[in-house]
Amino acid sequence: MGFAVSVAALAQAVSSGRLILLIGVAIAALIVFGLLALSLRRRLLATEDPERGEAFDLETLQRQRRAGQITEEEFRTLRRALLGLPPEPAERGGDGEEPERSRDV
């Protein structure tokens, strides 16, 4: 009941146009504060390991290959994984050929 009394007293003390403006400013301030809080939350939760993030970047993989940090085969494997492609047949069969299938005669 104390809140209702203070709102009524405020309404009487302030003209209706000014009250609407005050409420609008309060709502705008809440929205801005909420957006700032969400932005801060995203930054705090986005604590990604920088080394891990770079390991799956195509440009970084290319630089590592050129610098000799990874082999051509490692580069192809990681690139296919990055692009979401299935492993190359050489990776599945082991020697570059399709695995032998048993034939029932």
Backbone as JSON, one array per atom type, in Angstrom:
{
  "sequence": "MGFAVSVAALAQAVSSGRLILLIGVAIAALIVFGLLALSLRRRLLATEDPERGEAFDLETLQRQRRAGQITEEEFRTLRRALLGLPPEPAERGGDGEEPERSRDV",
  "N": [[0.82, -1.19, 0.0], [2.02, 1.19, 0.58], [3.53, 1.79, -1.67], [1.56, 2.37, -3.58], [0.46, 4.66, -2.5], [2.64, 6.4, -2.63], [2.97, 6.58, -5.39], [0.55, 7.76, -6.09], [0.83, 10.19, -4.76], [3.01, 11.19, -6.13], [1.91, 11.43, -8.67], [0.07, 13.43, -8.25], [1.73, 15.52, -7.61], [3.29, 15.94, -9.85], [2.79, 17.01, -13.15], [0.67, 15.36, -15.56], [1.76, 15.06, -18.13], [4.46, 15.41, -17.67], [4.91, 13.28, -15.98], [4.53, 11.08, -17.69], [6.69, 11.49, -19.39], [8.78, 11.11, -17.56], [8.42, 8.4, -16.87], [8.86, 7.26, -19.38], [11.59, 7.92, -19.76], [12.68, 6.44, -17.68], [12.07, 3.81, -18.51], [13.55, 3.72, -20.9], [16.12, 3.97, -19.82], [16.3, 1.58, -18.38], [16.22, -0.25, -20.49], [18.61, 0.38, -21.88], [20.45, -0.17, -19.84], [19.97, -2.94, -19.57], [20.83, -3.88, -22.11], [23.55, -3.21, -21.98], [24.3, -4.86, -19.85], [23.86, -7.4, -21.0], [25.76, -7.32, -23.06], [28.15, -7.16, -21.6], [27.98, -9.58, -20.25], [28.2, -11.42, -22.38], [30.81, -10.9, -23.21], [32.25, -11.67, -20.93], [31.62, -14.38, -20.76], [32.68, -15.37, -23.05], [35.25, -16.56, -22.96], [37.36, -17.75, -24.68], [39.87, -20.1, -25.5], [42.72, -18.79, -26.85], [44.69, -20.13, -28.39], [43.4, -22.47, -29.12], [41.26, -21.47, -30.59], [42.57, -20.37, -32.82], [43.63, -22.63, -33.97], [41.72, -23.79, -35.53], [41.26, -22.14, -37.65], [41.21, -21.35, -41.01], [43.1, -19.7, -42.35], [45.16, -19.61, -40.45], [45.88, -22.29, -40.39], [46.92, -22.52, -42.98], [49.12, -20.79, -42.79], [50.6, -22.17, -40.86], [51.19, -24.48, -42.26], [52.77, -23.46, -44.38], [54.9, -22.51, -42.86], [55.97, -24.82, -41.99], [55.11, -25.98, -39.69], [53.06, -27.8, -39.58], [52.35, -30.81, -41.39], [51.69, -31.47, -44.9], [49.76, -33.44, -45.13], [48.56, -33.34, -42.57], [47.53, -30.76, -42.75], [45.61, -31.09, -44.83], [43.87, -32.91, -43.61], [42.98, -31.46, -41.32], [41.85, -29.25, -42.6], [39.71, -30.43, -44.01], [38.22, -31.31, -41.83], [37.61, -28.85, -40.66], [35.97, -27.74, -42.63], [33.89, -29.45, -42.5], [33.81, -31.75, -43.99], [33.81, -35.23, -45.03], [36.37, -37.63, -44.02], [39.29, -38.1, -46.11], [39.58, -40.71, -48.59], [42.07, -42.01, -48.27], [42.56, -41.66, -45.62], [40.66, -43.26, -44.48], [41.14, -45.87, -45.49], [43.82, -46.24, -45.03], [46.04, -46.85, -46.75], [45.57, -45.43, -49.01], [43.96, -46.74, -50.72], [40.75, -48.24, -51.32], [39.31, -50.02, -48.63], [39.63, -53.55, -48.52], [36.98, -55.71, -49.42], [35.29, -58.51, -48.27], [34.52, -61.2, -50.37], [31.79, -63.12, -51.1], [31.61, -66.14, -52.63]],
  "CA": [[0.0, 0.0, 0.0], [2.92, 2.34, 0.62], [3.93, 2.09, -3.04], [0.42, 3.0, -4.24], [0.33, 6.01, -1.95], [3.71, 7.24, -3.15], [2.68, 6.82, -6.8], [-0.54, 8.73, -6.13], [1.38, 11.48, -4.36], [3.85, 11.63, -7.24], [1.03, 11.83, -9.77], [-0.52, 14.73, -7.92], [2.78, 16.53, -7.55], [3.85, 16.16, -11.18], [1.73, 17.02, -14.16], [0.56, 14.07, -16.25], [2.72, 15.03, -19.24], [5.79, 15.23, -17.11], [4.96, 11.92, -15.44], [4.71, 10.19, -18.83], [8.07, 11.67, -19.81], [9.62, 10.49, -16.55], [8.28, 6.95, -17.04], [9.55, 6.93, -20.63], [13.02, 7.99, -19.52], [13.02, 5.3, -16.82], [12.02, 2.61, -19.35], [14.7, 3.79, -21.79], [17.31, 3.69, -19.01], [16.29, 0.14, -18.11], [16.58, -0.95, -21.74], [20.04, 0.6, -22.11], [21.16, -0.94, -18.81], [19.85, -4.35, -19.93], [21.71, -4.15, -23.24], [24.92, -3.17, -21.48], [24.51, -6.06, -19.05], [23.98, -8.52, -21.93], [27.04, -7.2, -23.74], [29.18, -7.51, -20.63], [27.86, -11.03, -20.01], [28.76, -12.12, -23.54], [32.28, -10.76, -23.17], [32.79, -12.46, -19.83], [31.43, -15.8, -21.03], [33.4, -15.74, -24.28], [36.66, -16.75, -22.63], [37.83, -18.81, -25.57], [41.31, -20.3, -25.49], [43.17, -18.23, -28.12], [45.39, -21.12, -29.2], [42.42, -23.4, -29.66], [40.5, -20.76, -31.61], [43.38, -20.21, -34.02], [43.94, -23.92, -34.56], [40.69, -24.17, -36.48], [41.07, -21.06, -38.58], [41.84, -21.79, -42.26], [44.3, -18.89, -42.6], [46.2, -20.04, -39.53], [46.35, -23.59, -40.87], [47.76, -22.29, -44.16], [50.39, -20.24, -42.32], [51.34, -23.23, -40.19], [51.69, -25.38, -43.3], [53.87, -22.77, -45.05], [56.02, -22.39, -41.92], [56.48, -26.15, -41.69], [54.66, -26.41, -38.37], [52.24, -28.99, -39.81], [52.63, -31.42, -42.68], [50.64, -31.32, -45.91], [48.7, -34.39, -44.78], [47.86, -32.77, -41.42], [46.76, -29.62, -43.25], [44.43, -31.58, -45.55], [42.96, -33.52, -42.63], [42.37, -30.39, -40.51], [41.01, -28.43, -43.48], [38.46, -31.16, -44.26], [37.47, -31.28, -40.58], [37.11, -27.49, -40.51], [34.89, -27.53, -43.6], [32.81, -30.4, -42.24], [33.81, -32.78, -45.02], [34.24, -36.53, -44.51], [37.8, -37.88, -44.23], [39.68, -38.56, -47.43], [39.65, -42.19, -48.65], [43.36, -42.47, -47.76], [42.47, -41.67, -44.16], [39.8, -44.37, -44.07], [41.72, -47.15, -45.84], [45.14, -46.33, -44.48], [47.08, -46.85, -47.76], [45.12, -44.7, -50.19], [43.04, -47.57, -51.49], [39.56, -48.63, -50.61], [39.52, -51.25, -47.87], [39.14, -54.74, -49.22], [35.73, -56.28, -48.95], [35.27, -59.95, -48.48], [33.56, -61.61, -51.4], [31.21, -64.46, -50.94], [31.49, -66.74, -53.96]],
  "C": [[0.87, 1.26, 0.0], [3.35, 2.78, -0.77], [2.81, 2.83, -3.77], [0.24, 4.44, -3.76], [1.41, 6.91, -2.53], [3.52, 7.53, -4.64], [1.57, 7.86, -6.94], [-0.04, 10.12, -5.77], [2.25, 12.06, -5.47], [3.0, 12.13, -8.39], [0.4, 13.19, -9.49], [0.53, 15.84, -7.99], [3.31, 16.89, -8.94], [2.71, 16.14, -12.19], [1.77, 15.72, -14.94], [1.55, 13.97, -17.42], [4.14, 14.79, -18.77], [5.97, 13.83, -16.54], [5.19, 10.91, -16.57], [6.15, 10.28, -19.34], [9.03, 10.98, -18.84], [9.58, 8.96, -16.66], [8.99, 6.51, -18.31], [11.06, 6.92, -20.47], [13.47, 6.8, -18.66], [13.04, 4.01, -17.63], [13.23, 2.58, -20.29], [15.99, 3.47, -21.03], [17.41, 2.21, -18.68], [16.7, -0.66, -19.33], [18.07, -0.82, -22.0], [20.86, -0.2, -21.09], [21.11, -2.44, -19.13], [20.76, -4.73, -21.08], [23.18, -4.14, -22.83], [25.25, -4.42, -20.66], [24.67, -7.29, -19.94], [25.32, -8.49, -22.65], [28.19, -7.61, -22.82], [29.17, -9.01, -20.36], [28.46, -11.83, -21.16], [30.28, -12.06, -23.53], [32.89, -11.63, -22.09], [32.68, -13.95, -20.11], [32.2, -16.28, -22.25], [34.9, -15.84, -24.0], [37.18, -17.95, -23.4], [39.34, -18.9, -25.49], [41.86, -19.81, -26.83], [43.9, -19.24, -28.99], [44.41, -22.08, -29.85], [41.61, -22.74, -30.77], [41.27, -20.62, -32.91], [43.63, -21.53, -34.71], [42.92, -24.32, -35.62], [40.3, -23.02, -37.4], [41.85, -21.42, -39.85], [43.12, -21.0, -42.57], [45.46, -19.33, -41.72], [46.76, -21.39, -39.96], [47.27, -23.42, -42.08], [49.12, -21.72, -43.75], [51.24, -21.31, -41.64], [51.93, -24.21, -41.2], [52.9, -24.75, -44.0], [55.11, -22.68, -44.16], [56.6, -23.74, -41.56], [56.07, -26.66, -40.32], [53.75, -27.64, -38.46], [52.56, -29.51, -41.2], [51.46, -31.17, -43.63], [49.46, -32.24, -45.57], [47.89, -33.88, -43.58], [46.99, -31.6, -41.86], [45.49, -30.08, -43.94], [43.4, -32.16, -44.58], [42.24, -32.45, -41.82], [41.46, -29.5, -41.35], [39.68, -29.11, -43.74], [37.6, -31.16, -42.99], [36.85, -29.91, -40.36], [35.92, -27.22, -41.4], [33.74, -28.5, -43.41], [32.71, -31.49, -43.28], [34.23, -34.12, -44.42], [35.73, -36.73, -44.76], [38.07, -38.36, -45.64], [39.75, -40.09, -47.42], [40.96, -42.72, -48.1], [43.32, -42.56, -46.24], [41.64, -42.85, -43.68], [40.49, -45.7, -44.32], [43.12, -47.32, -45.31], [46.23, -46.27, -45.53], [46.64, -46.16, -49.05], [44.15, -45.5, -51.04], [41.81, -47.87, -50.64], [39.86, -49.89, -49.81], [38.93, -52.43, -48.62], [37.87, -55.23, -48.57], [35.77, -57.77, -49.2], [34.19, -60.29, -49.48], [33.06, -63.0, -51.1], [30.98, -65.02, -52.33], [30.43, -67.78, -53.98]]
}
